[in-house]
Amino acid sequence: MSPVNYVYLAALLFTIGAAGVLIRRNAIVVFMCIELMLNAANLTLIAFSRIHGNLDGQIMAFFVMVVAAAEVVVGLAIIVMMYRSRHSASVDDASLMKL
Amino acid sequence: MESLIGLLVGFPLLGAAVLLCGGKRVDRTGHWLGVLLAGASFVVGAVLFLDMLGKNADERALHQHLFSWVPVESFQADVAFQLDQLSMTFVLLITGVGTLIHIYSVGYMEHDERRRRFFGYLNLFLAAMLLLVLADNYLLLYVGWEGVGLASYLLIGFWQHKPSAAVAAKKAFIVNRVGDAGLAIAIFLMFTTFGSFAFAPVLSNATEAGEGKLTAIGLMLLLAACGKSAQVPLQSWLGDAMEGPTPVSALIHAATMVTAGVYLITRSGAIFNAAPDAQTVVVVVGAVTLLYGAIVGCAKDDIKKALAGSTMSQIGYMVLAAGLGPIGYAFAIMHLVTHGFFKAGLFLGAGSVMHGMNDEVDMRRYGGLRKYMPVTFVTFGLGYLAIIGFPGLSGFFSKDQIIEAAFAKGGTQGWILGAVTLLGAAITAYYMTRVMLLTFFGEERWRQKTPSADAPSAEPAAEVHGEHGGPHPHESPRSMTIPMIVLAFGSVFAGGLFKVGDSFVHWLEPVTQFEHGHPPVSAAVVTGATVVTMLVGVGAAWLQYGRRPVPVVAPRGSLLTRAARRDLLQDDINHAVLVKPGEYLTRGLVYVDSKVVDGLVNGTAASFGGLSGRTRRLQNGFVRSYAVSMFGGAAVLVAATLLMRAV
Amino acid sequence: MLSSASTAYAAHIDGAALAATSSGTSAGEAAAFWVLGTIAVIGALGTVLLRKAVHSALCLAGTMVLLALFYLANGAYFLGIVQIVVYTGAVMMLFLFVLMLVGVSTADSLKETLKGQRWLAVACGLGLGLLLISGIGQASVVSFSGLEAANSGGNVQALASQLFTKYVVAFEVVGALLTVAAVGATLLTHRERIEKSKSQREQAEERVRKGTQLPPLPAPGVYARHNAVDRPGLLPDGTPSDMTVSATLRDRGQMREVGPEALHRVAALEQRTADQHGQADHGRMYGEPHDPDRDTDDADDAGQGREARQARDEAREEEAAK
């Protein structure tokens, strides 16, 4: 088996996550789907790292994790704020940019 | 002496300025100021006339250069006056008759609260007309020409509270504009042809230009003359212009306005002499108008409108004479002057009758007035005898000369024109006799009560006669009768005076040239025929209106009568030929504008609007929709990358 | 220690691969990949498709654990452990905390309200997936180097030496980012009190002034079948009172209704008590007219909140359809 299979798997997971972002309305679930996409990207990086035989890919994945953690913290804070003001976690409710 | 010429125009202009700008301060004395300044202008004219008489015929023309108006390289427009024998004749007629009408108006307009303004307009009218006849170039003449148009507009619509007067004023102005356009084009053509529009260079070089150009200029000048002088086809305004106060009608018909066209043709004689085609058109126009006006005059029951038809007809005589060339110019002017006297007298007489008849204008409600207004009767009667050409009175001499000249045209043309002028004379005699009989003779129809007939009150009651509003005919005040008497003298003696030793012809000869016309039959025969036709006309009128009682309500009449009552359908023809196609054109243009032009513009705008409206739907505010776009974009990017690698 | 543990695990799944330098992995790794990969995909699908956010979160956590195993299999021992500790342990727990805060029981309607959104999403997803896979397919990786050389001094040591030399600036920046994120989150969720908090006395005075409920609010669950906080208690005349339920639950629409059957039972109980006390006609204090339709609905039906939300969703669907 070639490690490229990991990349295929990552592509699949990424696509599923993307579809989830598009389909789900609950902001938290959307957020989780984004995490799924990030993880899929991480898997790609790690597989590449192995294929190329150096650790740069792993370090990239590490940074992605850190940034994802920061993003989760801020994102969830925003969701909590949103819920406080609108009593709803639906992304469709926050459609004030509509003309 | 030259420096006095400016005063001729200056006095009435000053009067107009003072009266129109002075406001209520000059309300009480304003009319006398107007009379005074008009009279002053006449006095200056008389002084200049006496001075002119003392000179040789060739040295009589005076010039006064006031200032350069538009000094541009080859375009030199000067404000300069030229006073020659032709202008002098007009000056004396305008200021003389004008002053008399001013005096008459003092009495006539006594109770009109806007009298000051009326005199201001009258003075303006005189000033414009004097400018017209004194100008030494066509451009300045055009200024006076437009001034006359403006003043006539203001005066015809003087009683602007009446819709009919306002409409009549507008009609006169617009119809005149058509003629004005002709004059403007004629001036343009002159400038391109001769490089100048001053009388001297244009008229002395007239023969050098091509005949085609001269014909064009001549026809344009004729168009202008038609507008001002109410000749066919621009005659329609004259009848309606009777909506103005009667002195205005007198002024328009006798001294100013309508004579301008004749003046223009006579002044431009050199051009017409060199363009026989244009001359033929002039003659035709004159002949047609002559009969047209006469026929209309026969049918009208409104005394002023009957006189208006008569004016049209008489001006037709003058235009016809002017179209005959050097054999006719002098007679045209001569008839113009005599006509100025008797027509002013007739109009003032008509005004006097109306004044005494509670502003009734329908002749069928007059009758037997000679007992009640003897002065008016006598002066009107003298004017009447003059206009029908009763031997010995001024109309006889001037009209007879024109008829002779018409015959002298020669060939078939001469016979036709002679016949037309003779026929015109007969009809003139007929309708004037009709006016006379209806007004001053017969039973006193104004005593009859006819509640059914609507009284077309042309002028608001200047005086209320009697308690029940029924007319109590009475003689007019002295300020009105004196001008009538003076004019009656003119009507009686002017023609004879001019005829004695052909003084008038000799007087005008240096300006208009003169050739003695030779009618195919002897002059005596023509004169005899004129007298006979005149008597036939009088007799016919007497048979119809003198012997038989006249119905107060007009009978239905023949087809021709009914058409003539409607001014021979002039308005209907204008409406059908000009107004309707204009309306259709306008509607078509509006349609094209609204559907095609606006449609194109609005369609473009609407299509962009619609497109934007649809594009706007994309901005639905839902995060997930935006996310779809993002992912779609990402997919496209990936696809593009792969495609680039594959290629 | 961490390193040795992960090494042992990795050796267990692809012991041969570690030895071999290139061209393929061990059969054991392949088997593990196919089995765990399938489960990971199922987990991912579950994350996307399950209606309840909690279930989604659990599925995601499972997927993440499986991904951690893949990391380990690929020689990323440090990241594999970090994945479990940080992602599955910390981040997903944070998600669950927020879910609890927002309302754990609410389930999403999977009905699509945006017109065409679902089709577009599916088309985009499929298109992107196909493109990615075809793109990967184009990259022919016949052999791969493996990480033996890089990991020879230990994965953690190797990462650390890279992080603190080559990527030190990025590392510091990311550290700053984390700090900023923490401060930002605190700031976002913090609500500053801008007025003095009212004392009990002031609150009481205010209540008297306003003329609202003066005595304490009735307790929930009194005389109800369920002694639960989301169930309104009955007032002495037998009608359920919303006031007995916490305002938060009322706002969320999580308050449950008292079914008519329960009311009847209470009425019957009262009747029996009255009979025992020998009072003839106690009067139908709880006497609502008998309604068989409503009797079928037990009190255990779902709360009002879901109905309200469904109604709102339907309204939005109609709007979108327009």
Short mmCIF file of C-alpha atoms in Angstrom, two decimals, chain A residues 1-9 11-20 22-26 28-29 31-33 35-36 38-40 42-43 46-47 49-74 76-81 83-84 87-90 92-93 98, chain C residues 14 24-25 29-30 33-34 40-41 44-45 47-51 53 56-57 60 64 67 70-71 73-76 78-79 82-83 87 91 94-95 98-99 101-102 108-113 117 121 125 128-129 133 136-137 141 144-147 151 155 158-159 162-163 166-167 170-171 174 177-178 181 185 188-189 191 252 316:
data_model
loop_
_atom_site.label_atom_id
_atom_site.label_comp_id
_atom_site.label_asym_id
_atom_site.label_seq_id
_atom_site.Cartn_x
_atom_site.Cartn_y
_atom_site.Cartn_z
CA MET A 1 0.00 0.00 0.00
CA SER A 2 1.26 3.40 -0.86
CA PRO A 3 1.08 6.21 1.70
CA VAL A 4 -0.74 8.17 -1.00
CA ASN A 5 -3.83 6.35 0.20
CA TYR A 6 -3.68 8.55 3.29
CA VAL A 7 -3.89 11.52 1.00
CA TYR A 8 -6.93 10.05 -0.72
CA LEU A 9 -8.51 9.50 2.64
CA ALA A 11 -9.30 14.31 0.42
CA LEU A 12 -12.41 12.34 1.20
CA LEU A 13 -12.62 13.63 4.73
CA PHE A 14 -11.99 17.17 3.56
CA THR A 15 -14.80 16.91 1.05
CA ILE A 16 -17.18 15.52 3.64
CA GLY A 17 -16.29 18.36 5.98
CA ALA A 18 -16.81 20.88 3.25
CA ALA A 19 -20.21 19.45 2.42
CA GLY A 20 -21.07 19.60 6.11
CA LEU A 22 -22.48 23.89 3.38
CA ILE A 23 -25.35 21.79 4.60
CA ARG A 24 -25.55 22.23 8.36
CA ARG A 25 -27.18 25.24 9.96
CA ASN A 26 -26.09 24.83 13.55
CA ILE A 28 -21.38 24.59 16.30
CA VAL A 29 -21.76 21.71 13.88
CA PHE A 31 -17.53 24.68 13.26
CA MET A 32 -16.95 20.98 13.89
CA CYS A 33 -16.99 20.35 10.16
CA GLU A 35 -12.27 21.15 12.35
CA LEU A 36 -12.76 18.01 10.31
CA LEU A 38 -8.42 21.02 9.20
CA ASN A 39 -7.72 17.52 10.44
CA ALA A 40 -7.92 16.19 6.92
CA ASN A 42 -3.18 17.72 8.78
CA LEU A 43 -3.37 14.13 7.66
CA ILE A 46 1.78 14.20 7.81
CA ALA A 47 1.52 11.79 4.91
CA SER A 49 6.10 14.37 5.58
CA ARG A 50 6.51 10.63 5.48
CA ILE A 51 6.67 10.50 1.71
CA HIS A 52 9.36 13.14 1.53
CA GLY A 53 11.26 11.88 4.50
CA ASN A 54 11.53 15.17 6.43
CA LEU A 55 9.71 16.70 9.33
CA ASP A 56 8.62 19.98 7.78
CA GLY A 57 5.18 18.59 7.09
CA GLN A 58 4.75 17.58 10.71
CA ILE A 59 5.76 21.03 11.83
CA MET A 60 3.21 22.53 9.51
CA ALA A 61 0.59 20.21 10.97
CA PHE A 62 1.68 21.32 14.44
CA PHE A 63 1.14 24.95 13.52
CA VAL A 64 -2.21 24.10 12.02
CA MET A 65 -3.23 22.51 15.29
CA VAL A 66 -2.16 25.54 17.29
CA VAL A 67 -3.94 27.93 15.00
CA ALA A 68 -6.99 25.67 15.02
CA ALA A 69 -6.99 25.78 18.79
CA ALA A 70 -6.88 29.55 18.76
CA GLU A 71 -9.60 29.62 16.17
CA VAL A 72 -11.80 27.32 18.21
CA VAL A 73 -11.43 29.50 21.25
CA VAL A 74 -12.40 32.67 19.45
CA LEU A 76 -16.82 29.41 20.16
CA ALA A 77 -16.75 32.69 22.04
CA ILE A 78 -18.42 34.31 19.07
CA ILE A 79 -21.03 31.56 18.93
CA VAL A 80 -21.78 32.04 22.60
CA MET A 81 -22.16 35.76 22.05
CA TYR A 83 -26.54 32.77 21.08
CA ARG A 84 -26.80 35.26 23.89
CA HIS A 87 -31.14 32.84 21.34
CA SER A 88 -30.24 30.82 18.32
CA ALA A 89 -27.14 29.12 17.05
CA SER A 90 -28.34 28.92 13.48
CA ASP A 92 -29.09 31.40 8.82
CA ASP A 93 -30.43 33.62 11.54
CA LYS A 98 -29.05 40.55 3.21
CA ASP C 14 3.79 -1.37 10.92
CA GLY C 24 5.21 0.38 0.24
CA THR C 25 4.06 -0.29 3.67
CA GLU C 29 -0.61 -1.10 8.09
CA ALA C 30 -2.64 -1.61 4.95
CA PHE C 33 -5.70 1.68 7.04
CA TRP C 34 -8.65 0.11 5.33
CA ALA C 40 -13.08 7.38 10.03
CA VAL C 41 -15.14 8.11 6.94
CA ALA C 44 -17.04 12.01 9.36
CA LEU C 45 -20.33 11.29 7.66
CA THR C 47 -20.57 14.34 12.04
CA VAL C 48 -22.22 15.87 9.02
CA LEU C 49 -25.45 13.96 8.94
CA LEU C 50 -26.55 13.36 12.54
CA ARG C 51 -29.28 15.66 13.73
CA ALA C 53 -25.08 18.35 17.70
CA SER C 56 -21.98 15.03 15.74
CA ALA C 57 -19.43 16.04 18.32
CA LEU C 60 -15.99 13.90 15.30
CA MET C 64 -10.08 12.49 15.46
CA LEU C 67 -6.75 10.25 12.69
CA PHE C 70 -2.99 7.43 11.34
CA TYR C 71 -0.57 10.12 12.50
CA ALA C 73 1.29 5.14 11.70
CA ASN C 74 2.91 7.82 9.59
CA GLY C 75 5.67 8.35 12.06
CA ALA C 76 4.27 11.53 13.57
CA PHE C 78 4.32 13.63 18.82
CA LEU C 79 1.48 14.94 16.73
CA VAL C 82 -1.07 15.94 20.67
CA GLN C 83 -4.03 15.17 18.47
CA TYR C 87 -8.03 17.94 19.94
CA VAL C 91 -11.03 21.16 21.83
CA LEU C 94 -14.78 22.83 24.68
CA PHE C 95 -17.25 22.13 21.91
CA VAL C 98 -20.57 25.23 24.45
CA LEU C 99 -23.16 22.75 23.28
CA LEU C 101 -24.54 26.12 27.14
CA VAL C 102 -26.49 26.52 23.94
CA ASP C 108 -31.34 20.36 14.02
CA SER C 109 -33.85 19.95 11.31
CA LEU C 110 -32.05 18.58 8.32
CA LYS C 111 -34.63 20.14 6.09
CA GLU C 112 -32.92 22.58 3.79
CA THR C 113 -34.28 26.11 3.93
CA GLN C 117 -28.31 25.02 -1.29
CA ALA C 121 -23.38 21.81 -1.70
CA GLY C 125 -18.46 18.66 -2.55
CA LEU C 128 -14.07 19.25 -5.28
CA GLY C 129 -13.58 15.69 -4.08
CA ILE C 133 -8.65 12.77 -6.04
CA ILE C 136 -3.66 13.24 -6.32
CA GLY C 137 -3.90 10.46 -8.85
CA VAL C 141 4.41 8.46 -5.88
CA PHE C 144 8.59 7.16 -0.54
CA SER C 145 11.47 7.96 1.73
CA GLY C 146 10.05 7.19 5.12
CA LEU C 147 10.94 8.99 8.27
CA ASN C 151 13.15 10.24 13.43
CA ASN C 155 10.53 12.26 16.77
CA ALA C 158 13.77 16.12 15.89
CA LEU C 159 10.63 18.29 15.86
CA GLN C 162 13.43 22.11 13.90
CA LEU C 163 10.86 24.22 15.78
CA LYS C 166 14.24 26.93 11.59
CA TYR C 167 10.69 27.77 12.66
CA ALA C 170 6.74 31.23 13.41
CA PHE C 171 6.58 29.42 16.72
CA VAL C 174 1.86 31.35 16.93
CA LEU C 177 -1.61 34.25 18.48
CA LEU C 178 -2.72 31.81 21.13
CA ALA C 181 -7.00 34.32 21.12
CA ALA C 185 -12.28 34.95 23.91
CA LEU C 188 -15.88 38.51 23.93
CA THR C 189 -17.73 36.51 26.50
CA ARG C 191 -20.00 41.26 30.18
CA ARG C 252 -35.65 28.63 25.26
CA ARG C 316 -38.45 30.35 6.36
#
